[in-house]
Amino acid sequence: MKRRLRGLARIAAVPVVILCALVGTAAVAHATTLSGVVTDSRHRPLAGVFVTARNVGMKMSVSVLSDGKGRYSITNLFPGRYELDAHRIGYRSADVKDFHLTQFPARKSFRLVKTPDIAAQMPASAWLHSLPPGPYKADFLSDCTVCHQIGDAATRGPRTADQWTAVAQSMIANPFIYGGMTKGVDAKKLGQWLAANGFGPGQEHRFAPPAPASGAAARVVINQYDVGGPNVAAHDMAVEPRTGMAWVDDFFADLLVRISPLNNAQKVYRVPIKKSGIHTIGFDRRGMLWGTLLLGDSVVRFDPRTGKFKVYKGFKKGSATHSFPIDRFGYVEFDHQGRLWITELFGNAVASLDPKTGVVKEYHSPSDRGHPYGIAIDNEGRVWYAKYASNIIGAINPENGAITERELPHKHSCVHRITIDAHDRIWTPDDGYSALVMYDIGKNAFKSYPLPDADSSPYAARVDGVTGDIWVNGSGADAIYKFDPATEEFTTYRLPLLVSYTRMVSIDYSTGDVWTSLSNLPNGQTGRSHTEVVRLHFPASARERAAVPSIAKAANTVSRR
Ligand code: HEC
């Protein structure tokens, strides 16, 4: 009950935040509304249609879903030039190229016509689902979906067995970290397997359109902000706790970008080492941003107030500094001695960094399979890590350096970026089997929950310390999932754009908004000339809003005692 009240208390706080934004900015004081109805070719209301209004000048968009009566409404829009678009899988999308929005509320309705050819509209996960299940597939998923989706015409084929083999060989020979990172699929076997199972010439893919979103998932408001150019390699993103600014890094261009959620105003900072591959980012409780430089074997601390970087070297060359722990309230987490722990992707080790002295100490994994990847600290202060391209998780006692490792029950499971909740349960996506796996540290017990979409290539898990919910990326399914550990139920939030490969989840704890970045690498496969940082906002239902006054009453009762 307490957990639910805290969730609702946060809902109660939301209007205040919006109000401040309205009062503080003259332009938004004229915010306007666009609404209308979506129908099918026979004038029947159509639910679950994404209506997107894209502000051309500000390069940002808002998407909402039509309700059971086909109605939609987008509020808080700046007057200006817009592109409008209405789409739902199974229908041809309808768009308006140039829509001028004044300060007066406007209406625009859409009629969508069914299309029988929906294969091109379906996410990568649906295509991959046509491949036969089994250990071979689990290994293919972890080897071939960690950088990009098999999600567009160029990556899906059709190709002959030889052509698939050639592509797989070129991926394995790719100098950019591929060879070292995965389990190492056999290119020839893979080529034959893909060509024989739906990805060869002349093979047809038949899909049933998914059911439209309903309940909380249908009320989501999704903001998207364009960032970078055609070759952008957005990796992680983090919301800055004090300011609500969204920060995203560019792995190839060595950049940090600060984005204002209000108007997409951006400020760009250059990492001081070239070709250093900025990867994981997060804020500490003092407001400093920390980042790992994966290709530069170092860690940076960046002060957003001065724009200055401090670089921590001292890691072995080629160790590939990957991730550090982020606690359940979104802050970078240090151990009891103030040290930061970092996984080394290619060092087969986890390192501690003492920011006061700059001293780095390496702790080697006792197993040779997999690559240290996700990392988190439990309530006892133990440092947990997950080894990508394996089913292994391990724990380090930071006091004496003792290491123990254990394996997920499925040998072909693939662990990713982990999170630890208040009850010392580790949550990790299982890329091989499209599942969310929970490991209860105290009970030494695993439980696996299949994600709502099969073959969804999940990437990261992140606990919301206020609600207890676990967020997981469906990187190959153009979706984000919320898992409620109390009810063991998932809610699926679909994203409006095809090839929405999401990589990291960051929570704005003042609003409950969930942020992520689109991170298909290479970006060119998305067909877009930029990438997008995404915010999911969850308006309360009428019932939840009605419950808020009773929380205030309950709080008064408590304080009077
Ligand atoms: C380390 C990141 C990475 C991994 C892992 C990876 N790819 Fe790629 N993939 C890329 C990049 C970068 C490109 C674009 C550059 C290129 O075409 O070489 C690409 C392009 C492709 C293309 C399009 C090629 C074309 O002709 O346009 C296909 C198909 C593909 N990958 C399939 C795969 C398969 C199958 C695997 C698993 C064996 C895989 N990828 C693993 C990074 C990766």
PDB file of N, CA, C and O and ligand atoms in Angstrom, residues 140 143-144 146-148 150 154-155 159 164 167-168 170-172 174 176-178 182 185 190 194 521-522 525, ligand 1:
ATOM      1  N   PHE A 140      22.457 -16.843 -31.704  1.00  0.00           N
ATOM      2  CA  PHE A 140      22.347 -15.884 -32.810  1.00  0.00           C
ATOM      3  C   PHE A 140      21.827 -14.540 -32.292  1.00  0.00           C
ATOM      4  O   PHE A 140      22.348 -13.478 -32.644  1.00  0.00           O
ATOM      5  N   ASP A 143      24.504 -12.712 -30.408  1.00  0.00           N
ATOM      6  CA  ASP A 143      25.621 -12.295 -31.273  1.00  0.00           C
ATOM      7  C   ASP A 143      25.222 -11.226 -32.297  1.00  0.00           C
ATOM      8  O   ASP A 143      26.061 -10.421 -32.692  1.00  0.00           O
ATOM      9  N   CYS A 144      23.991 -11.230 -32.743  1.00  0.00           N
ATOM     10  CA  CYS A 144      23.640 -10.396 -33.907  1.00  0.00           C
ATOM     11  C   CYS A 144      22.658  -9.266 -33.606  1.00  0.00           C
ATOM     12  O   CYS A 144      22.251  -8.571 -34.541  1.00  0.00           O
ATOM     13  N   VAL A 146      23.116  -7.067 -30.771  1.00  0.00           N
ATOM     14  CA  VAL A 146      23.641  -6.192 -29.713  1.00  0.00           C
ATOM     15  C   VAL A 146      23.988  -4.795 -30.232  1.00  0.00           C
ATOM     16  O   VAL A 146      24.012  -3.828 -29.468  1.00  0.00           O
ATOM     17  N   CYS A 147      24.231  -4.662 -31.547  1.00  0.00           N
ATOM     18  CA  CYS A 147      24.523  -3.329 -32.105  1.00  0.00           C
ATOM     19  C   CYS A 147      23.304  -2.759 -32.817  1.00  0.00           C
ATOM     20  O   CYS A 147      23.027  -1.574 -32.711  1.00  0.00           O
ATOM     21  N   HIS A 148      22.638  -3.596 -33.587  1.00  0.00           N
ATOM     22  CA  HIS A 148      21.522  -3.091 -34.409  1.00  0.00           C
ATOM     23  C   HIS A 148      20.412  -4.127 -34.488  1.00  0.00           C
ATOM     24  O   HIS A 148      20.632  -5.308 -34.227  1.00  0.00           O
ATOM     25  N   ILE A 150      17.777  -6.457 -36.651  1.00  0.00           N
ATOM     26  CA  ILE A 150      17.654  -7.010 -38.006  1.00  0.00           C
ATOM     27  C   ILE A 150      16.280  -6.461 -38.414  1.00  0.00           C
ATOM     28  O   ILE A 150      15.286  -7.179 -38.456  1.00  0.00           O
ATOM     29  N   ALA A 154      17.316  -3.669 -45.604  1.00  0.00           N
ATOM     30  CA  ALA A 154      18.726  -3.983 -45.880  1.00  0.00           C
ATOM     31  C   ALA A 154      19.260  -5.057 -44.936  1.00  0.00           C
ATOM     32  O   ALA A 154      20.089  -5.880 -45.324  1.00  0.00           O
ATOM     33  N   THR A 155      18.795  -5.066 -43.716  1.00  0.00           N
ATOM     34  CA  THR A 155      19.325  -6.059 -42.769  1.00  0.00           C
ATOM     35  C   THR A 155      18.525  -7.368 -42.760  1.00  0.00           C
ATOM     36  O   THR A 155      19.049  -8.401 -42.363  1.00  0.00           O
ATOM     37  N   ARG A 159      18.363 -12.904 -48.525  1.00  0.00           N
ATOM     38  CA  ARG A 159      19.694 -13.239 -49.018  1.00  0.00           C
ATOM     39  C   ARG A 159      19.810 -14.763 -49.130  1.00  0.00           C
ATOM     40  O   ARG A 159      19.163 -15.491 -48.370  1.00  0.00           O
ATOM     41  N   TRP A 164      24.254 -14.521 -46.867  1.00  0.00           N
ATOM     42  CA  TRP A 164      24.180 -14.357 -45.409  1.00  0.00           C
ATOM     43  C   TRP A 164      25.526 -14.673 -44.764  1.00  0.00           C
ATOM     44  O   TRP A 164      25.970 -13.988 -43.846  1.00  0.00           O
ATOM     45  N   VAL A 167      27.780 -11.739 -45.201  1.00  0.00           N
ATOM     46  CA  VAL A 167      27.455 -10.646 -44.269  1.00  0.00           C
ATOM     47  C   VAL A 167      27.977 -10.987 -42.876  1.00  0.00           C
ATOM     48  O   VAL A 167      28.641 -10.167 -42.225  1.00  0.00           O
ATOM     49  N   ALA A 168      27.711 -12.214 -42.432  1.00  0.00           N
ATOM     50  CA  ALA A 168      28.134 -12.601 -41.079  1.00  0.00           C
ATOM     51  C   ALA A 168      29.657 -12.520 -40.969  1.00  0.00           C
ATOM     52  O   ALA A 168      30.190 -12.050 -39.958  1.00  0.00           O
ATOM     53  N   SER A 170      31.584 -10.539 -42.647  1.00  0.00           N
ATOM     54  CA  SER A 170      32.010  -9.132 -42.594  1.00  0.00           C
ATOM     55  C   SER A 170      31.725  -8.533 -41.212  1.00  0.00           C
ATOM     56  O   SER A 170      32.462  -7.687 -40.720  1.00  0.00           O
ATOM     57  N   MET A 171      30.658  -8.995 -40.560  1.00  0.00           N
ATOM     58  CA  MET A 171      30.375  -8.519 -39.205  1.00  0.00           C
ATOM     59  C   MET A 171      31.465  -8.987 -38.242  1.00  0.00           C
ATOM     60  O   MET A 171      31.945  -8.243 -37.400  1.00  0.00           O
ATOM     61  N   ILE A 172      31.857 -10.272 -38.398  1.00  0.00           N
ATOM     62  CA  ILE A 172      32.851 -10.842 -37.482  1.00  0.00           C
ATOM     63  C   ILE A 172      34.208 -10.178 -37.694  1.00  0.00           C
ATOM     64  O   ILE A 172      34.973  -9.954 -36.751  1.00  0.00           O
ATOM     65  N   ASN A 174      34.558  -7.144 -38.641  1.00  0.00           N
ATOM     66  CA  ASN A 174      34.414  -5.721 -38.334  1.00  0.00           C
ATOM     67  C   ASN A 174      35.400  -5.332 -37.230  1.00  0.00           C
ATOM     68  O   ASN A 174      35.340  -5.889 -36.133  1.00  0.00           O
ATOM     69  N   PHE A 176      35.501  -2.965 -35.408  1.00  0.00           N
ATOM     70  CA  PHE A 176      34.870  -2.310 -34.276  1.00  0.00           C
ATOM     71  C   PHE A 176      34.309  -3.344 -33.302  1.00  0.00           C
ATOM     72  O   PHE A 176      33.192  -3.816 -33.425  1.00  0.00           O
ATOM     73  N   ILE A 177      35.101  -3.750 -32.388  1.00  0.00           N
ATOM     74  CA  ILE A 177      34.816  -4.611 -31.234  1.00  0.00           C
ATOM     75  C   ILE A 177      34.004  -5.887 -31.470  1.00  0.00           C
ATOM     76  O   ILE A 177      33.850  -6.673 -30.564  1.00  0.00           O
ATOM     77  N   TYR A 178      33.484  -6.145 -32.668  1.00  0.00           N
ATOM     78  CA  TYR A 178      32.585  -7.288 -32.789  1.00  0.00           C
ATOM     79  C   TYR A 178      33.238  -8.609 -32.393  1.00  0.00           C
ATOM     80  O   TYR A 178      32.757  -9.326 -31.541  1.00  0.00           O
ATOM     81  N   THR A 182      31.397 -11.309 -28.767  1.00  0.00           N
ATOM     82  CA  THR A 182      30.270 -12.232 -28.781  1.00  0.00           C
ATOM     83  C   THR A 182      30.744 -13.669 -28.594  1.00  0.00           C
ATOM     84  O   THR A 182      31.915 -13.927 -28.369  1.00  0.00           O
ATOM     85  N   VAL A 185      29.417 -16.888 -33.508  1.00  0.00           N
ATOM     86  CA  VAL A 185      28.602 -17.796 -34.323  1.00  0.00           C
ATOM     87  C   VAL A 185      29.432 -18.244 -35.528  1.00  0.00           C
ATOM     88  O   VAL A 185      30.297 -17.521 -36.007  1.00  0.00           O
ATOM     89  N   LEU A 190      25.367 -20.185 -39.888  1.00  0.00           N
ATOM     90  CA  LEU A 190      24.372 -19.127 -39.700  1.00  0.00           C
ATOM     91  C   LEU A 190      23.713 -18.778 -41.038  1.00  0.00           C
ATOM     92  O   LEU A 190      22.489 -18.625 -41.123  1.00  0.00           O
ATOM     93  N   LEU A 194      19.711 -19.098 -41.670  1.00  0.00           N
ATOM     94  CA  LEU A 194      18.858 -17.938 -41.970  1.00  0.00           C
ATOM     95  C   LEU A 194      18.151 -18.134 -43.305  1.00  0.00           C
ATOM     96  O   LEU A 194      16.934 -17.936 -43.418  1.00  0.00           O
ATOM     97  N   LEU A 521      22.937   1.016 -34.015  1.00  0.00           N
ATOM     98  CA  LEU A 521      24.277   1.326 -34.512  1.00  0.00           C
ATOM     99  C   LEU A 521      24.632   0.341 -35.631  1.00  0.00           C
ATOM    100  O   LEU A 521      24.812  -0.828 -35.356  1.00  0.00           O
ATOM    101  N   PRO A 522      24.702   0.749 -36.887  1.00  0.00           N
ATOM    102  CA  PRO A 522      24.755   2.134 -37.369  1.00  0.00           C
ATOM    103  C   PRO A 522      23.381   2.793 -37.487  1.00  0.00           C
ATOM    104  O   PRO A 522      22.399   2.135 -37.818  1.00  0.00           O
ATOM    105  N   GLN A 525      20.841   2.643 -40.735  1.00  0.00           N
ATOM    106  CA  GLN A 525      19.832   1.609 -41.004  1.00  0.00           C
ATOM    107  C   GLN A 525      18.411   2.058 -40.646  1.00  0.00           C
ATOM    108  O   GLN A 525      17.446   1.435 -41.062  1.00  0.00           O
TER     109      GLN A 525
HETATM  110  C1  HEC B   1      29.633  -4.601 -33.189  1.00  0.00           C
HETATM  111  C2  HEC B   1      28.386  -4.195 -33.816  1.00  0.00           C
HETATM  112  C3  HEC B   1      27.699  -5.172 -34.758  1.00  0.00           C
HETATM  113  C4  HEC B   1      27.357  -6.487 -34.523  1.00  0.00           C
HETATM  114  C5  HEC B   1      27.557  -7.286 -33.251  1.00  0.00           C
HETATM  115  C6  HEC B   1      26.711  -6.964 -35.727  1.00  0.00           C
HETATM  116  N1  HEC B   1      26.649  -5.964 -36.642  1.00  0.00           N
HETATM  117 FE1  HEC B   1      25.721  -6.062 -38.445  1.00  0.00          FE
HETATM  118  N2  HEC B   1      26.303  -4.156 -38.862  1.00  0.00           N
HETATM  119  C7  HEC B   1      27.086  -3.373 -38.034  1.00  0.00           C
HETATM  120  C8  HEC B   1      27.486  -2.184 -38.739  1.00  0.00           C
HETATM  121  C9  HEC B   1      28.362  -1.071 -38.188  1.00  0.00           C
HETATM  122  C10 HEC B   1      26.894  -2.282 -40.030  1.00  0.00           C
HETATM  123  C11 HEC B   1      27.002  -1.293 -41.191  1.00  0.00           C
HETATM  124  C12 HEC B   1      28.352  -1.332 -41.803  1.00  0.00           C
HETATM  125  C13 HEC B   1      28.525  -2.425 -42.747  1.00  0.00           C
HETATM  126  O1  HEC B   1      27.648  -2.638 -43.611  1.00  0.00           O
HETATM  127  O2  HEC B   1      29.583  -3.084 -42.682  1.00  0.00           O
HETATM  128  C14 HEC B   1      26.144  -3.521 -40.059  1.00  0.00           C
HETATM  129  C15 HEC B   1      25.397  -3.970 -41.143  1.00  0.00           C
HETATM  130  C16 HEC B   1      24.710  -5.178 -41.194  1.00  0.00           C
HETATM  131  C17 HEC B   1      23.887  -5.629 -42.297  1.00  0.00           C
HETATM  132  C18 HEC B   1      23.607  -4.857 -43.561  1.00  0.00           C
HETATM  133  C19 HEC B   1      24.704  -5.110 -44.526  1.00  0.00           C
HETATM  134  C20 HEC B   1      24.408  -4.439 -45.857  1.00  0.00           C
HETATM  135  O3  HEC B   1      24.753  -5.037 -46.865  1.00  0.00           O
HETATM  136  O4  HEC B   1      23.875  -3.327 -45.844  1.00  0.00           O
HETATM  137  C21 HEC B   1      23.420  -6.860 -41.972  1.00  0.00           C
HETATM  138  C22 HEC B   1      22.527  -7.773 -42.823  1.00  0.00           C
HETATM  139  C23 HEC B   1      23.961  -7.206 -40.684  1.00  0.00           C
HETATM  140  N3  HEC B   1      24.721  -6.148 -40.228  1.00  0.00           N
HETATM  141  C24 HEC B   1      23.729  -8.409 -40.037  1.00  0.00           C
HETATM  142  C25 HEC B   1      24.407  -8.787 -38.881  1.00  0.00           C
HETATM  143  C26 HEC B   1      24.461 -10.155 -38.393  1.00  0.00           C
HETATM  144  C27 HEC B   1      23.810 -11.360 -39.067  1.00  0.00           C
HETATM  145  C28 HEC B   1      25.185 -10.117 -37.243  1.00  0.00           C
HETATM  146  C29 HEC B   1      25.605 -11.298 -36.385  1.00  0.00           C
HETATM  147  C30 HEC B   1      26.555 -12.203 -37.021  1.00  0.00           C
HETATM  148  C31 HEC B   1      25.579  -8.733 -37.010  1.00  0.00           C
HETATM  149  N4  HEC B   1      25.100  -7.971 -38.035  1.00  0.00           N
HETATM  150  C32 HEC B   1      26.284  -8.275 -35.895  1.00  0.00           C
HETATM  151  C33 HEC B   1      27.423  -3.630 -36.727  1.00  0.00           C
HETATM  152  C34 HEC B   1      27.258  -4.857 -36.105  1.00  0.00           C
END
